[in-house]
Amino acid sequence: MWLPLLGLLLGFAIGVLAGWEVPDEYSNYLSIAILAAFDTLIGGWRAYLQRTYDETVFITGFFFNIVLAATLTFLGVHLGVDLYLAAVFAFGVRLFQNIAIIRRLWLAEWAKRRYNREKS
C-alpha cells in the first residue's frame, strides 16, 4: 500500500523540481485530467479500505475518467462554453464523498481498536 503513495510523492517532487510549465491553452485540460486522476486514486483507496478493490475497475476507471474529462473540456472550448466546470463539480463531489467515507472507515477502525483495548 505504501509503494503507490511513495511513487505519487516522488512523481510530485520531480514535477515540482523540474520547473516545467504548461502552456496556457492546455492548462484547463491538465487541471481537469489531474482532478479526474486524483478522484480515481482516492476512490481506489476507499475501495481498498472497504475490501472491494478491483484492479481492472481501477485502471479502466482511471483512464476513462481522464478521457471523459478531457473530452468535456475539448467540447466546451470549441463550443465556447465552460463545460469543464461540470467535470470539476462532478469529480469534486465524488472526491469529497470518498474522503468522507475514508474518514468514517478510519474512525470506525479507531473506535473498534479503542474498545478492544479498553475491554482487555
JSON list of C-alpha atoms in Angstrom, two decimals:
[
{"chain": "A", "resi": 1, "resn": "MET", "atom": "CA", "xyz": [0.00, 0.00, 0.00]},
{"chain": "A", "resi": 2, "resn": "TRP", "atom": "CA", "xyz": [2.88, 2.39, 0.70]},
{"chain": "A", "resi": 3, "resn": "LEU", "atom": "CA", "xyz": [4.57, 1.87, -2.66]},
{"chain": "A", "resi": 4, "resn": "PRO", "atom": "CA", "xyz": [1.90, 3.75, -4.70]},
{"chain": "A", "resi": 5, "resn": "LEU", "atom": "CA", "xyz": [1.95, 6.60, -2.18]},
{"chain": "A", "resi": 6, "resn": "LEU", "atom": "CA", "xyz": [5.74, 6.77, -2.37]},
{"chain": "A", "resi": 7, "resn": "GLY", "atom": "CA", "xyz": [5.53, 6.81, -6.19]},
{"chain": "A", "resi": 8, "resn": "LEU", "atom": "CA", "xyz": [2.95, 9.59, -6.07]},
{"chain": "A", "resi": 9, "resn": "LEU", "atom": "CA", "xyz": [5.10, 11.69, -3.75]},
{"chain": "A", "resi": 10, "resn": "LEU", "atom": "CA", "xyz": [8.23, 11.04, -5.80]},
{"chain": "A", "resi": 11, "resn": "GLY", "atom": "CA", "xyz": [6.44, 11.97, -9.03]},
{"chain": "A", "resi": 12, "resn": "PHE", "atom": "CA", "xyz": [5.07, 15.14, -7.45]},
{"chain": "A", "resi": 13, "resn": "ALA", "atom": "CA", "xyz": [8.52, 16.13, -6.19]},
{"chain": "A", "resi": 14, "resn": "ILE", "atom": "CA", "xyz": [10.10, 15.54, -9.60]},
{"chain": "A", "resi": 15, "resn": "GLY", "atom": "CA", "xyz": [7.34, 17.55, -11.26]},
{"chain": "A", "resi": 16, "resn": "VAL", "atom": "CA", "xyz": [7.79, 20.48, -8.91]},
{"chain": "A", "resi": 17, "resn": "LEU", "atom": "CA", "xyz": [11.58, 20.46, -9.12]},
{"chain": "A", "resi": 18, "resn": "ALA", "atom": "CA", "xyz": [11.70, 20.10, -12.92]},
{"chain": "A", "resi": 19, "resn": "GLY", "atom": "CA", "xyz": [10.42, 23.64, -13.47]},
{"chain": "A", "resi": 20, "resn": "TRP", "atom": "CA", "xyz": [8.33, 22.59, -16.48]},
{"chain": "A", "resi": 21, "resn": "GLU", "atom": "CA", "xyz": [5.46, 24.93, -17.33]},
{"chain": "A", "resi": 22, "resn": "VAL", "atom": "CA", "xyz": [2.22, 24.05, -19.06]},
{"chain": "A", "resi": 23, "resn": "PRO", "atom": "CA", "xyz": [1.15, 26.41, -21.88]},
{"chain": "A", "resi": 24, "resn": "ASP", "atom": "CA", "xyz": [-1.98, 28.40, -21.05]},
{"chain": "A", "resi": 25, "resn": "GLU", "atom": "CA", "xyz": [-4.06, 26.76, -23.78]},
{"chain": "A", "resi": 26, "resn": "TYR", "atom": "CA", "xyz": [-3.53, 23.34, -22.15]},
{"chain": "A", "resi": 27, "resn": "SER", "atom": "CA", "xyz": [-3.95, 24.36, -18.52]},
{"chain": "A", "resi": 28, "resn": "ASN", "atom": "CA", "xyz": [-7.69, 23.54, -18.44]},
{"chain": "A", "resi": 29, "resn": "TYR", "atom": "CA", "xyz": [-7.05, 20.10, -19.92]},
{"chain": "A", "resi": 30, "resn": "LEU", "atom": "CA", "xyz": [-4.27, 19.30, -17.49]},
{"chain": "A", "resi": 31, "resn": "SER", "atom": "CA", "xyz": [-6.10, 20.57, -14.43]},
{"chain": "A", "resi": 32, "resn": "ILE", "atom": "CA", "xyz": [-9.23, 18.55, -15.19]},
{"chain": "A", "resi": 33, "resn": "ALA", "atom": "CA", "xyz": [-7.16, 15.45, -16.01]},
{"chain": "A", "resi": 34, "resn": "ILE", "atom": "CA", "xyz": [-5.33, 15.76, -12.68]},
{"chain": "A", "resi": 35, "resn": "LEU", "atom": "CA", "xyz": [-8.63, 16.17, -10.84]},
{"chain": "A", "resi": 36, "resn": "ALA", "atom": "CA", "xyz": [-10.06, 13.09, -12.59]},
{"chain": "A", "resi": 37, "resn": "ALA", "atom": "CA", "xyz": [-6.95, 11.08, -11.79]},
{"chain": "A", "resi": 38, "resn": "PHE", "atom": "CA", "xyz": [-7.00, 12.22, -8.16]},
{"chain": "A", "resi": 39, "resn": "ASP", "atom": "CA", "xyz": [-10.68, 11.27, -7.89]},
{"chain": "A", "resi": 40, "resn": "THR", "atom": "CA", "xyz": [-9.87, 7.80, -9.18]},
{"chain": "A", "resi": 41, "resn": "LEU", "atom": "CA", "xyz": [-6.92, 7.40, -6.80]},
{"chain": "A", "resi": 42, "resn": "ILE", "atom": "CA", "xyz": [-8.98, 8.40, -3.75]},
{"chain": "A", "resi": 43, "resn": "GLY", "atom": "CA", "xyz": [-11.81, 6.12, -4.93]},
{"chain": "A", "resi": 44, "resn": "GLY", "atom": "CA", "xyz": [-9.35, 3.24, -5.25]},
{"chain": "A", "resi": 45, "resn": "TRP", "atom": "CA", "xyz": [-8.05, 3.92, -1.77]},
{"chain": "A", "resi": 46, "resn": "ARG", "atom": "CA", "xyz": [-11.61, 3.89, -0.43]},
{"chain": "A", "resi": 47, "resn": "ALA", "atom": "CA", "xyz": [-12.34, 0.61, -2.22]},
{"chain": "A", "resi": 48, "resn": "TYR", "atom": "CA", "xyz": [-9.14, -0.87, -0.79]},
{"chain": "A", "resi": 49, "resn": "LEU", "atom": "CA", "xyz": [-10.18, 0.09, 2.74]},
{"chain": "A", "resi": 50, "resn": "GLN", "atom": "CA", "xyz": [-13.64, -1.38, 2.15]},
{"chain": "A", "resi": 51, "resn": "ARG", "atom": "CA", "xyz": [-12.01, -4.52, 0.75]},
{"chain": "A", "resi": 52, "resn": "THR", "atom": "CA", "xyz": [-13.84, -4.14, -2.58]},
{"chain": "A", "resi": 53, "resn": "TYR", "atom": "CA", "xyz": [-10.82, -3.05, -4.64]},
{"chain": "A", "resi": 54, "resn": "ASP", "atom": "CA", "xyz": [-10.61, -4.46, -8.17]},
{"chain": "A", "resi": 55, "resn": "GLU", "atom": "CA", "xyz": [-7.56, -3.61, -10.24]},
{"chain": "A", "resi": 56, "resn": "THR", "atom": "CA", "xyz": [-9.40, -3.81, -13.56]},
{"chain": "A", "resi": 57, "resn": "VAL", "atom": "CA", "xyz": [-12.08, -1.40, -12.35]},
{"chain": "A", "resi": 58, "resn": "PHE", "atom": "CA", "xyz": [-9.40, 0.95, -11.03]},
{"chain": "A", "resi": 59, "resn": "ILE", "atom": "CA", "xyz": [-7.28, 1.02, -14.22]},
{"chain": "A", "resi": 60, "resn": "THR", "atom": "CA", "xyz": [-10.24, 1.35, -16.59]},
{"chain": "A", "resi": 61, "resn": "GLY", "atom": "CA", "xyz": [-11.85, 3.98, -14.37]},
{"chain": "A", "resi": 62, "resn": "PHE", "atom": "CA", "xyz": [-8.60, 5.93, -14.20]},
{"chain": "A", "resi": 63, "resn": "PHE", "atom": "CA", "xyz": [-8.25, 6.23, -17.97]},
{"chain": "A", "resi": 64, "resn": "PHE", "atom": "CA", "xyz": [-11.98, 6.55, -18.67]},
{"chain": "A", "resi": 65, "resn": "ASN", "atom": "CA", "xyz": [-12.33, 9.45, -16.20]},
{"chain": "A", "resi": 66, "resn": "ILE", "atom": "CA", "xyz": [-9.37, 11.27, -17.71]},
{"chain": "A", "resi": 67, "resn": "VAL", "atom": "CA", "xyz": [-10.62, 10.80, -21.28]},
{"chain": "A", "resi": 68, "resn": "LEU", "atom": "CA", "xyz": [-14.16, 11.83, -20.33]},
{"chain": "A", "resi": 69, "resn": "ALA", "atom": "CA", "xyz": [-12.96, 14.95, -18.54]},
{"chain": "A", "resi": 70, "resn": "ALA", "atom": "CA", "xyz": [-10.63, 15.93, -21.39]},
{"chain": "A", "resi": 71, "resn": "THR", "atom": "CA", "xyz": [-13.44, 15.36, -23.91]},
{"chain": "A", "resi": 72, "resn": "LEU", "atom": "CA", "xyz": [-15.82, 17.60, -21.95]},
{"chain": "A", "resi": 73, "resn": "THR", "atom": "CA", "xyz": [-13.13, 20.25, -21.78]},
{"chain": "A", "resi": 74, "resn": "PHE", "atom": "CA", "xyz": [-12.40, 19.95, -25.50]},
{"chain": "A", "resi": 75, "resn": "LEU", "atom": "CA", "xyz": [-16.08, 20.23, -26.43]},
{"chain": "A", "resi": 76, "resn": "GLY", "atom": "CA", "xyz": [-16.51, 23.18, -24.11]},
{"chain": "A", "resi": 77, "resn": "VAL", "atom": "CA", "xyz": [-13.55, 25.04, -25.60]},
{"chain": "A", "resi": 78, "resn": "HIS", "atom": "CA", "xyz": [-14.86, 24.53, -29.14]},
{"chain": "A", "resi": 79, "resn": "LEU", "atom": "CA", "xyz": [-18.44, 25.43, -28.24]},
{"chain": "A", "resi": 80, "resn": "GLY", "atom": "CA", "xyz": [-17.40, 28.45, -26.21]},
{"chain": "A", "resi": 81, "resn": "VAL", "atom": "CA", "xyz": [-18.95, 27.06, -23.03]},
{"chain": "A", "resi": 82, "resn": "ASP", "atom": "CA", "xyz": [-17.10, 26.19, -19.84]},
{"chain": "A", "resi": 83, "resn": "LEU", "atom": "CA", "xyz": [-18.15, 22.51, -19.83]},
{"chain": "A", "resi": 84, "resn": "TYR", "atom": "CA", "xyz": [-15.09, 21.58, -17.83]},
{"chain": "A", "resi": 85, "resn": "LEU", "atom": "CA", "xyz": [-16.88, 23.11, -14.84]},
{"chain": "A", "resi": 86, "resn": "ALA", "atom": "CA", "xyz": [-19.37, 20.22, -14.97]},
{"chain": "A", "resi": 87, "resn": "ALA", "atom": "CA", "xyz": [-16.49, 17.78, -14.65]},
{"chain": "A", "resi": 88, "resn": "VAL", "atom": "CA", "xyz": [-14.92, 19.85, -11.87]},
{"chain": "A", "resi": 89, "resn": "PHE", "atom": "CA", "xyz": [-18.22, 19.77, -9.97]},
{"chain": "A", "resi": 90, "resn": "ALA", "atom": "CA", "xyz": [-18.80, 16.03, -10.51]},
{"chain": "A", "resi": 91, "resn": "PHE", "atom": "CA", "xyz": [-15.26, 14.98, -9.64]},
{"chain": "A", "resi": 92, "resn": "GLY", "atom": "CA", "xyz": [-15.15, 17.41, -6.72]},
{"chain": "A", "resi": 93, "resn": "VAL", "atom": "CA", "xyz": [-18.33, 16.00, -5.21]},
{"chain": "A", "resi": 94, "resn": "ARG", "atom": "CA", "xyz": [-17.07, 12.43, -5.64]},
{"chain": "A", "resi": 95, "resn": "LEU", "atom": "CA", "xyz": [-13.71, 13.35, -4.19]},
{"chain": "A", "resi": 96, "resn": "PHE", "atom": "CA", "xyz": [-15.25, 14.80, -1.03]},
{"chain": "A", "resi": 97, "resn": "GLN", "atom": "CA", "xyz": [-17.65, 11.86, -0.71]},
{"chain": "A", "resi": 98, "resn": "ASN", "atom": "CA", "xyz": [-14.80, 9.37, -0.96]},
{"chain": "A", "resi": 99, "resn": "ILE", "atom": "CA", "xyz": [-12.73, 11.31, 1.58]},
{"chain": "A", "resi": 100, "resn": "ALA", "atom": "CA", "xyz": [-15.72, 11.37, 3.95]},
{"chain": "A", "resi": 101, "resn": "ILE", "atom": "CA", "xyz": [-16.14, 7.60, 3.59]},
{"chain": "A", "resi": 102, "resn": "ILE", "atom": "CA", "xyz": [-12.42, 7.06, 4.25]},
{"chain": "A", "resi": 103, "resn": "ARG", "atom": "CA", "xyz": [-12.68, 9.23, 7.36]},
{"chain": "A", "resi": 104, "resn": "ARG", "atom": "CA", "xyz": [-15.67, 7.23, 8.61]},
{"chain": "A", "resi": 105, "resn": "LEU", "atom": "CA", "xyz": [-13.83, 3.95, 7.99]},
{"chain": "A", "resi": 106, "resn": "TRP", "atom": "CA", "xyz": [-10.81, 5.21, 9.91]},
{"chain": "A", "resi": 107, "resn": "LEU", "atom": "CA", "xyz": [-12.98, 6.43, 12.79]},
{"chain": "A", "resi": 108, "resn": "ALA", "atom": "CA", "xyz": [-14.80, 3.08, 12.95]},
{"chain": "A", "resi": 109, "resn": "GLU", "atom": "CA", "xyz": [-11.47, 1.22, 12.97]},
{"chain": "A", "resi": 110, "resn": "TRP", "atom": "CA", "xyz": [-10.10, 3.55, 15.64]},
{"chain": "A", "resi": 111, "resn": "ALA", "atom": "CA", "xyz": [-13.21, 3.10, 17.81]},
{"chain": "A", "resi": 112, "resn": "LYS", "atom": "CA", "xyz": [-13.02, -0.67, 17.39]},
{"chain": "A", "resi": 113, "resn": "ARG", "atom": "CA", "xyz": [-9.37, -0.76, 18.47]},
{"chain": "A", "resi": 114, "resn": "ARG", "atom": "CA", "xyz": [-10.08, 1.56, 21.38]},
{"chain": "A", "resi": 115, "resn": "TYR", "atom": "CA", "xyz": [-12.98, -0.62, 22.50]},
{"chain": "A", "resi": 116, "resn": "ASN", "atom": "CA", "xyz": [-10.86, -3.77, 22.27]},
{"chain": "A", "resi": 117, "resn": "ARG", "atom": "CA", "xyz": [-8.03, -2.10, 24.20]},
{"chain": "A", "resi": 118, "resn": "GLU", "atom": "CA", "xyz": [-10.37, -0.97, 26.97]},
{"chain": "A", "resi": 119, "resn": "LYS", "atom": "CA", "xyz": [-12.06, -4.37, 27.08]},
{"chain": "A", "resi": 120, "resn": "SER", "atom": "CA", "xyz": [-8.82, -6.25, 27.71]}
]
